[in-house]
Coordinates of N, CA and C in Angstrom, one line a residue:
M1 N -101.5 -81.6 -139.0 CA -101.6 -82.1 -140.4 C -101.1 -81.0 -141.3
K2 N -100.4 -81.4 -142.4 CA -99.9 -80.5 -143.4 C -101.0 -80.4 -144.5
P3 N -101.0 -79.2 -145.2 CA -101.9 -79.1 -146.3 C -101.7 -80.1 -147.4
T4 N -100.4 -80.5 -147.6 CA -100.2 -81.6 -148.6 C -100.8 -82.9 -148.2
E5 N -100.8 -83.2 -146.9 CA -101.5 -84.4 -146.5 C -103.0 -84.4 -146.8
I6 N -103.6 -83.3 -146.7 CA -105.0 -83.2 -147.1 C -105.1 -83.5 -148.5
L7 N -104.3 -82.9 -149.3 CA -104.3 -83.1 -150.8 C -104.1 -84.5 -151.2
V8 N -103.2 -85.2 -150.5 CA -102.9 -86.6 -150.7 C -104.1 -87.4 -150.4
S9 N -104.8 -87.1 -149.3 CA -106.0 -87.9 -148.9 C -107.1 -87.7 -150.0
E10 N -107.2 -86.5 -150.5 CA -108.1 -86.2 -151.6 C -107.7 -87.0 -152.9
H11 N -106.4 -87.2 -153.1 CA -106.0 -88.0 -154.2 C -106.5 -89.4 -154.1
N12 N -106.6 -89.9 -152.9 CA -107.0 -91.3 -152.7 C -108.5 -91.5 -153.2
L13 N -109.3 -90.5 -152.9 CA -110.7 -90.6 -153.4 C -110.7 -90.4 -154.9
I14 N -109.9 -89.6 -155.5 CA -109.8 -89.4 -156.9 C -109.3 -90.7 -157.6
R15 N -108.4 -91.4 -156.9 CA -107.9 -92.7 -157.4 C -109.0 -93.7 -157.5
Q16 N -109.9 -93.7 -156.5 CA -111.0 -94.6 -156.5 C -111.9 -94.4 -157.7
A17 N -112.2 -93.1 -157.9 CA -113.0 -92.7 -159.1 C -112.3 -93.2 -160.4
L18 N -111.0 -93.0 -160.4 CA -110.3 -93.4 -161.6 C -110.3 -94.9 -161.8
E19 N -110.4 -95.7 -160.8 CA -110.5 -97.2 -160.9 C -111.8 -97.5 -161.6
S20 N -112.9 -96.8 -161.2 CA -114.2 -97.1 -161.9 C -114.1 -96.6 -163.4
C21 N -113.5 -95.5 -163.6 CA -113.4 -95.0 -165.0 C -112.5 -96.0 -165.8
S22 N -111.5 -96.5 -165.2 CA -110.7 -97.5 -165.9 C -111.5 -98.8 -166.3
L23 N -112.3 -99.2 -165.3 CA -113.2 -100.3 -165.6 C -114.2 -100.0 -166.7
A24 N -114.7 -98.8 -166.8 CA -115.6 -98.4 -167.8 C -114.9 -98.5 -169.2
V25 N -113.6 -98.0 -169.2 CA -112.8 -98.1 -170.4 C -112.7 -99.6 -170.9
E26 N -112.4 -100.4 -169.9 CA -112.2 -101.9 -170.2 C -113.5 -102.4 -170.8
K27 N -114.6 -102.0 -170.3 CA -115.9 -102.5 -170.8 C -116.2 -102.0 -172.2
L28 N -115.9 -100.7 -172.4 CA -116.0 -100.2 -173.8 C -115.1 -100.9 -174.8
E29 N -113.9 -101.2 -174.3 CA -113.0 -101.9 -175.2 C -113.5 -103.3 -175.6
S30 N -114.2 -103.9 -174.7 CA -114.7 -105.3 -174.9 C -116.1 -105.3 -175.6
G31 N -116.6 -104.1 -176.0 CA -117.8 -104.0 -176.7 C -119.1 -103.8 -175.8
E32 N -118.9 -103.7 -174.5 CA -120.0 -103.4 -173.6 C -120.2 -101.9 -173.5
K33 N -121.4 -101.5 -173.2 CA -121.7 -100.1 -173.1 C -122.2 -99.7 -171.6
P34 N -121.3 -99.2 -170.8 CA -121.7 -98.7 -169.5 C -122.8 -97.7 -169.7
P35 N -123.7 -97.6 -168.7 CA -124.8 -96.7 -168.9 C -124.3 -95.2 -168.9
K36 N -125.1 -94.4 -169.6 CA -124.8 -93.0 -169.7 C -124.7 -92.4 -168.3
E37 N -125.5 -92.8 -167.4 CA -125.5 -92.3 -166.0 C -124.1 -92.5 -165.4
F38 N -123.4 -93.5 -165.7 CA -122.0 -93.7 -165.1 C -121.2 -92.5 -165.5
F39 N -121.2 -92.2 -166.8 CA -120.3 -91.1 -167.3 C -120.8 -89.8 -166.8
E40 N -122.1 -89.6 -166.6 CA -122.6 -88.3 -166.1 C -122.1 -88.2 -164.6
K41 N -122.1 -89.3 -163.9 CA -121.6 -89.2 -162.5 C -120.0 -89.0 -162.5
A42 N -119.3 -89.6 -163.4 CA -117.9 -89.4 -163.5 C -117.6 -87.9 -163.9
V43 N -118.3 -87.4 -164.8 CA -118.2 -85.9 -165.1 C -118.5 -85.1 -163.9
E44 N -119.6 -85.4 -163.2 CA -119.9 -84.6 -162.0 C -118.8 -84.6 -161.0
F45 N -118.3 -85.8 -160.7 CA -117.2 -86.0 -159.8 C -115.9 -85.2 -160.2
A46 N -115.6 -85.3 -161.5 CA -114.4 -84.6 -162.0 C -114.6 -83.1 -161.9
R47 N -115.8 -82.6 -162.1 CA -116.0 -81.2 -162.1 C -116.1 -80.6 -160.7
T48 N -116.8 -81.4 -159.8 CA -117.1 -80.8 -158.5 C -115.9 -81.1 -157.5
F49 N -115.5 -82.4 -157.4 CA -114.5 -82.7 -156.5 C -113.1 -82.5 -157.0
S50 N -112.8 -83.1 -158.1 CA -111.4 -83.0 -158.6 C -111.0 -81.5 -159.0
D51 N -111.9 -80.9 -159.7 CA -111.6 -79.6 -160.2 C -112.0 -78.4 -159.2
K52 N -113.2 -78.3 -159.0 CA -113.7 -77.1 -158.2 C -113.2 -77.2 -156.7
F53 N -113.0 -78.3 -156.2 CA -112.6 -78.5 -154.8 C -111.1 -78.7 -154.7
H54 N -110.6 -79.8 -155.3 CA -109.1 -80.1 -155.1 C -108.2 -79.2 -155.9
H55 N -108.4 -79.1 -157.2 CA -107.5 -78.3 -158.0 C -107.6 -76.9 -157.7
H56 N -108.8 -76.4 -157.3 CA -108.9 -75.0 -156.8 C -108.0 -74.7 -155.7
K57 N -107.9 -75.6 -154.7 CA -107.0 -75.4 -153.6 C -105.5 -75.3 -154.1
E58 N -105.2 -76.2 -155.0 CA -103.8 -76.2 -155.5 C -103.5 -74.9 -156.3
E59 N -104.4 -74.6 -157.3 CA -104.1 -73.5 -158.2 C -104.3 -72.1 -157.6
Y60 N -105.3 -71.9 -156.7 CA -105.5 -70.6 -156.2 C -105.0 -70.3 -154.8
L61 N -104.6 -71.4 -154.1 CA -104.1 -71.2 -152.8 C -102.6 -71.6 -152.7
M62 N -102.3 -72.8 -153.0 CA -101.0 -73.3 -152.8 C -100.0 -72.8 -153.8
F63 N -100.3 -72.9 -155.1 CA -99.4 -72.5 -156.2 C -98.9 -71.1 -156.0
G64 N -99.8 -70.2 -155.7 CA -99.5 -68.8 -155.6 C -98.5 -68.6 -154.4
R65 N -98.8 -69.2 -153.3 CA -98.0 -69.1 -152.1 C -96.6 -69.6 -152.4
L66 N -96.5 -70.7 -153.0 CA -95.2 -71.3 -153.4 C -94.5 -70.5 -154.4
A67 N -95.1 -70.0 -155.4 CA -94.4 -69.1 -156.4 C -93.8 -67.9 -155.7
Q68 N -94.5 -67.3 -154.7 CA -93.9 -66.2 -154.0 C -92.7 -66.6 -153.3
R69 N -92.7 -67.7 -152.6 CA -91.5 -68.2 -151.9 C -90.3 -68.5 -152.8
K70 N -90.6 -69.0 -153.9 CA -89.5 -69.4 -154.8 C -89.1 -68.4 -155.9
N71 N -89.7 -67.2 -155.8 CA -89.4 -66.1 -156.7 C -89.3 -66.5 -158.2
G72 N -90.2 -67.3 -158.7 CA -90.2 -67.7 -160.1 C -89.4 -68.9 -160.4
Q73 N -88.6 -69.5 -159.5 CA -87.7 -70.6 -159.8 C -88.5 -71.9 -160.2
I74 N -89.7 -72.0 -159.8 CA -90.5 -73.2 -160.1 C -91.7 -72.9 -160.9
D75 N -91.7 -71.8 -161.6 CA -92.9 -71.5 -162.4 C -93.1 -72.5 -163.5
A76 N -92.1 -73.1 -164.1 CA -92.3 -74.1 -165.1 C -93.0 -75.4 -164.5
Q77 N -92.6 -75.8 -163.3 CA -93.3 -76.9 -162.7 C -94.7 -76.6 -162.4
I78 N -95.0 -75.4 -161.9 CA -96.4 -75.0 -161.6 C -97.2 -74.9 -162.9
D79 N -96.6 -74.4 -163.9 CA -97.3 -74.3 -165.2 C -97.6 -75.7 -165.8
S80 N -96.7 -76.6 -165.6 CA -96.9 -78.0 -166.1 C -98.1 -78.6 -165.4
L81 N -98.2 -78.4 -164.1 CA -99.3 -79.0 -163.3 C -100.6 -78.3 -163.7
R82 N -100.6 -77.0 -163.9 CA -101.8 -76.3 -164.4 C -102.2 -76.7 -165.7
Y83 N -101.2 -77.0 -166.6 CA -101.6 -77.5 -167.9 C -102.3 -78.8 -167.8
Q84 N -101.8 -79.7 -166.9 CA -102.4 -81.0 -166.8 C -103.8 -80.8 -166.2
H85 N -104.1 -79.9 -165.3 CA -105.4 -79.6 -164.9 C -106.3 -79.2 -166.0
D86 N -105.8 -78.3 -166.9 CA -106.5 -77.8 -168.0 C -106.8 -78.9 -169.0
R87 N -105.9 -79.7 -169.2 CA -106.0 -80.9 -170.2 C -107.1 -81.8 -169.7
G88 N -107.1 -82.1 -168.3 CA -108.2 -82.9 -167.8 C -109.6 -82.3 -168.0
R89 N -109.7 -80.9 -167.8 CA -110.9 -80.2 -168.0 C -111.4 -80.4 -169.5
D90 N -110.4 -80.3 -170.4 CA -110.8 -80.4 -171.8 C -111.3 -81.8 -172.1
L91 N -110.7 -82.8 -171.5 CA -111.1 -84.2 -171.8 C -112.5 -84.4 -171.2
I92 N -112.8 -83.9 -170.0 CA -114.1 -84.0 -169.4 C -115.1 -83.3 -170.3
A93 N -114.8 -82.2 -170.8 CA -115.7 -81.4 -171.7 C -116.0 -82.3 -173.0
E94 N -115.0 -82.9 -173.5 CA -115.2 -83.7 -174.7 C -116.1 -84.9 -174.4
I95 N -115.9 -85.5 -173.2 CA -116.8 -86.7 -172.8 C -118.2 -86.2 -172.7
T96 N -118.4 -85.0 -172.1 CA -119.7 -84.5 -171.9 C -120.4 -84.2 -173.3
Q97 N -119.7 -83.7 -174.2 CA -120.2 -83.4 -175.5 C -120.7 -84.7 -176.3
S98 N -120.1 -85.8 -175.9 CA -120.4 -87.1 -176.6 C -121.6 -87.9 -176.0
L99 N -122.0 -87.5 -174.8 CA -122.9 -88.3 -174.0 C -124.3 -88.5 -174.6
T100 N -124.9 -87.5 -175.2 CA -126.2 -87.6 -175.7 C -126.2 -88.6 -176.9
R101 N -125.3 -88.4 -177.8 CA -125.2 -89.3 -179.0 C -124.8 -90.7 -178.5
Y102 N -124.0 -90.8 -177.5 CA -123.6 -92.1 -176.9 C -124.9 -92.9 -176.5
A103 N -125.7 -92.2 -175.7 CA -127.0 -92.7 -175.2 C -127.9 -93.2 -176.4
E104 N -127.8 -92.5 -177.5 CA -128.6 -92.8 -178.7 C -128.1 -94.0 -179.4
G105 N -126.9 -94.5 -179.0 CA -126.3 -95.7 -179.6 C -125.4 -95.4 -180.8
Q106 N -125.0 -94.2 -181.0 CA -124.1 -93.9 -182.1 C -122.7 -94.4 -181.7
D107 N -122.2 -95.4 -182.5 CA -120.9 -96.1 -182.2 C -119.7 -95.2 -182.1
P108 N -119.6 -94.2 -183.0 CA -118.4 -93.4 -183.0 C -118.3 -92.6 -181.6
Q109 N -119.4 -92.4 -181.0 CA -119.4 -91.7 -179.7 C -118.8 -92.6 -178.6
A110 N -119.1 -93.9 -178.7 CA -118.5 -94.8 -177.7 C -117.0 -94.8 -177.9
T111 N -116.5 -94.8 -179.1 CA -115.0 -94.7 -179.3 C -114.4 -93.4 -178.8
I112 N -115.1 -92.3 -179.0 CA -114.6 -91.0 -178.5 C -114.6 -91.0 -177.0
I113 N -115.6 -91.5 -176.4 CA -115.6 -91.6 -174.9 C -114.5 -92.5 -174.4
L114 N -114.4 -93.6 -175.1 CA -113.3 -94.6 -174.7 C -112.0 -93.9 -174.7
E115 N -111.7 -93.2 -175.8 CA -110.4 -92.6 -176.0 C -110.2 -91.5 -175.0
D116 N -111.2 -90.6 -174.8 CA -111.1 -89.5 -173.9 C -111.0 -90.0 -172.4
M117 N -111.8 -91.0 -172.1 CA -111.8 -91.5 -170.7 C -110.4 -92.2 -170.4
A118 N -109.9 -92.9 -171.4 CA -108.6 -93.6 -171.2 C -107.5 -92.5 -171.0
A119 N -107.6 -91.5 -171.8 CA -106.6 -90.4 -171.7 C -106.7 -89.7 -170.4
Y120 N -107.9 -89.5 -169.9 CA -108.2 -88.8 -168.6 C -107.6 -89.6 -167.5
V121 N -107.9 -90.9 -167.5 CA -107.4 -91.8 -166.4 C -105.9 -91.8 -166.4
S122 N -105.3 -91.9 -167.6 CA -103.8 -91.9 -167.7 C -103.2 -90.6 -167.2
L123 N -103.8 -89.5 -167.7 CA -103.3 -88.2 -167.3 C -103.3 -88.0 -165.8
L124 N -104.5 -88.3 -165.2 CA -104.6 -88.1 -163.7 C -103.8 -89.0 -162.9
R125 N -103.6 -90.2 -163.3 CA -102.7 -91.1 -162.6 C -101.3 -90.6 -162.5
H126 N -100.8 -90.2 -163.7 CA -99.5 -89.7 -163.8 C -99.4 -88.4 -163.0
H127 N -100.3 -87.5 -163.1 CA -100.4 -86.2 -162.4 C -100.3 -86.4 -160.9
I128 N -101.2 -87.3 -160.4 CA -101.2 -87.6 -159.0 C -99.9 -88.1 -158.5
H129 N -99.3 -89.1 -159.2 CA -98.0 -89.6 -158.8 C -97.0 -88.5 -158.7
K130 N -96.9 -87.7 -159.7 CA -96.0 -86.6 -159.7 C -96.2 -85.6 -158.5
E131 N -97.4 -85.3 -158.2 CA -97.7 -84.4 -157.1 C -97.3 -85.1 -155.8
D132 N -97.7 -86.3 -155.6 CA -97.5 -87.0 -154.3 C -96.0 -87.3 -154.1
H133 N -95.3 -87.6 -155.1 CA -93.9 -88.1 -154.9 C -92.8 -87.1 -155.2
V134 N -93.2 -86.0 -156.0 CA -92.1 -85.0 -156.3 C -92.5 -83.6 -155.8
F135 N -93.7 -83.2 -156.2 CA -94.1 -81.8 -156.0 C -94.4 -81.5 -154.5
Y136 N -95.3 -82.3 -153.9 CA -95.7 -82.1 -152.5 C -94.5 -82.2 -151.6
P137 N -93.6 -83.2 -151.7 CA -92.4 -83.1 -150.8 C -91.6 -81.8 -150.9
M138 N -91.5 -81.3 -152.1 CA -90.8 -80.0 -152.3 C -91.6 -78.9 -151.6
V139 N -92.9 -78.9 -151.8 CA -93.8 -77.9 -151.1 C -93.5 -78.0 -149.6
D140 N -93.5 -79.1 -149.0 CA -93.3 -79.3 -147.6 C -92.0 -78.7 -147.1
K141 N -91.0 -78.8 -148.0 CA -89.7 -78.2 -147.6 C -89.6 -76.7 -147.8
E142 N -90.3 -76.2 -148.7 CA -90.2 -74.8 -149.1 C -91.1 -73.8 -148.3
L143 N -92.3 -74.3 -147.9 CA -93.2 -73.4 -147.2 C -92.9 -73.3 -145.8
T144 N -93.0 -72.1 -145.3 CA -92.7 -71.9 -143.8 C -93.9 -72.4 -143.0
A145 N -93.7 -72.4 -141.7 CA -94.8 -72.8 -140.8 C -96.0 -71.9 -140.9
A146 N -95.7 -70.6 -141.1 CA -96.8 -69.6 -141.3 C -97.6 -69.9 -142.6
D147 N -96.8 -70.3 -143.7 CA -97.5 -70.6 -144.9 C -98.4 -71.8 -144.8
Q148 N -97.8 -72.8 -144.1 CA -98.6 -74.1 -143.8 C -99.9 -73.8 -143.1
K149 N -99.7 -73.0 -142.0 CA -100.9 -72.6 -141.2 C -102.0 -71.9 -142.1
Y150 N -101.5 -70.9 -142.9 CA -102.4 -70.2 -143.8 C -103.1 -71.1 -144.7
L151 N -102.4 -72.0 -145.3 CA -103.0 -73.0 -146.2 C -104.0 -73.9 -145.5
L152 N -103.6 -74.4 -144.4 CA -104.6 -75.2 -143.6 C -105.9 -74.5 -143.3
D153 N -105.7 -73.2 -142.9 CA -106.9 -72.4 -142.6 C -107.8 -72.2 -143.8
E154 N -107.1 -71.9 -144.9 CA -107.9 -71.7 -146.2 C -108.5 -73.0 -146.7
F155 N -107.8 -74.1 -146.5 CA -108.4 -75.4 -146.9 C -109.6 -75.8 -146.0
K156 N -109.5 -75.4 -144.8 CA -110.7 -75.6 -143.9 C -111.9 -74.8 -144.3
K157 N -111.6 -73.6 -144.8 CA -112.7 -72.7 -145.3 C -113.3 -73.4 -146.5
E158 N -112.5 -73.9 -147.4 CA -113.0 -74.5 -148.6 C -113.8 -75.7 -148.3
A159 N -113.4 -76.5 -147.3 CA -114.1 -77.7 -146.9 C -115.4 -77.4 -146.2
S160 N -115.5 -76.2 -145.6 CA -116.8 -75.9 -144.9 C -117.9 -75.4 -145.9
K161 N -117.5 -75.0 -147.1 CA -118.5 -74.6 -148.1 C -119.4 -75.8 -148.4
D162 N -120.5 -75.5 -148.9 CA -121.5 -76.6 -149.2 C -121.9 -77.4 -148.0
G163 N -121.9 -76.7 -146.8 CA -122.3 -77.3 -145.6 C -121.3 -78.3 -145.1
G164 N -120.1 -78.3 -145.6 CA -119.0 -79.2 -145.1 C -119.2 -80.6 -145.7
K165 N -120.1 -80.8 -146.7 CA -120.4 -82.1 -147.2 C -119.7 -82.5 -148.5
I166 N -118.8 -81.7 -149.0 CA -118.3 -82.0 -150.3 C -117.5 -83.3 -150.3
F167 N -116.8 -83.6 -149.3 CA -116.0 -84.9 -149.3 C -117.0 -86.1 -149.2
E168 N -117.9 -85.9 -148.3 CA -118.9 -87.0 -148.0 C -119.8 -87.2 -149.3
N169 N -120.2 -86.2 -149.9 CA -121.0 -86.3 -151.1 C -120.2 -86.9 -152.3
S170 N -118.9 -86.5 -152.3 CA -118.1 -87.1 -153.4 C -117.8 -88.6 -153.2
Q171 N -117.6 -89.0 -151.9 CA -117.5 -90.4 -151.6 C -118.7 -91.2 -152.1
K172 N -119.9 -90.6 -151.8 CA -121.1 -91.3 -152.2 C -121.2 -91.4 -153.7
L173 N -120.8 -90.3 -154.4 CA -120.8 -90.3 -155.9 C -119.9 -91.4 -156.4
V174 N -118.7 -91.6 -155.8 CA -117.7 -92.6 -156.3 C -118.4 -94.0 -156.1
Q175 N -119.1 -94.2 -154.9 CA -119.7 -95.5 -154.7 C -120.8 -95.7 -155.8
E176 N -121.6 -94.7 -156.1 CA -122.6 -94.8 -157.1 C -122.0 -95.1 -158.5
M177 N -120.9 -94.5 -158.8 CA -120.2 -94.8 -160.0 C -119.9 -96.3 -160.1
G178 N -119.3 -96.8 -159.0 CA -118.9 -98.2 -159.0 C -120.1 -99.2 -159.1
A179 N -121.2 -98.8 -158.5 CA -122.4 -99.6 -158.5 C -123.0 -99.7 -159.9
L180 N -122.8 -98.7 -160.8 CA -123.3 -98.7 -162.1 C -122.6 -99.6 -163.1
L181 N -121.4 -100.1 -162.7 CA -120.6 -100.9 -163.6 C -120.8 -102.4 -163.2

């Protein structure tokens, strides 16, 4: 298995979470208020799985290795992907800041959450498509067999943290998100 195949499989779980987030946006648009707990779980998933687990492997393991191979030729592409990761973090932070007032029934907060969640879903869907169909195929061509093995070994180390339960716990979290809607 290639490191990019692992990342694509992680994207599948992120897509499932985004489906629930998209449904929450639809509910907000129609005047319904999904429970605060849904958004708390969405934030937890975004921070633990998408960011600390998945994006960490891209930013701190794969991007650096690839930048060395390409001698700066793809720095702009890597910077663009990093920017999208940062923008996603910003949107999640904005959602988090609105949750208490949202739970208190303050209508402007529902609008803020709707806008931020819709932007987050759109951003990540575009980002994932770009990685799966443009960036990762390029990565597969550029990295040597030794690079691929190094990344696989490092990805396995990351997966073994937290007792090796990060993927399983994140799947459960996505199911809980769906059940709240």
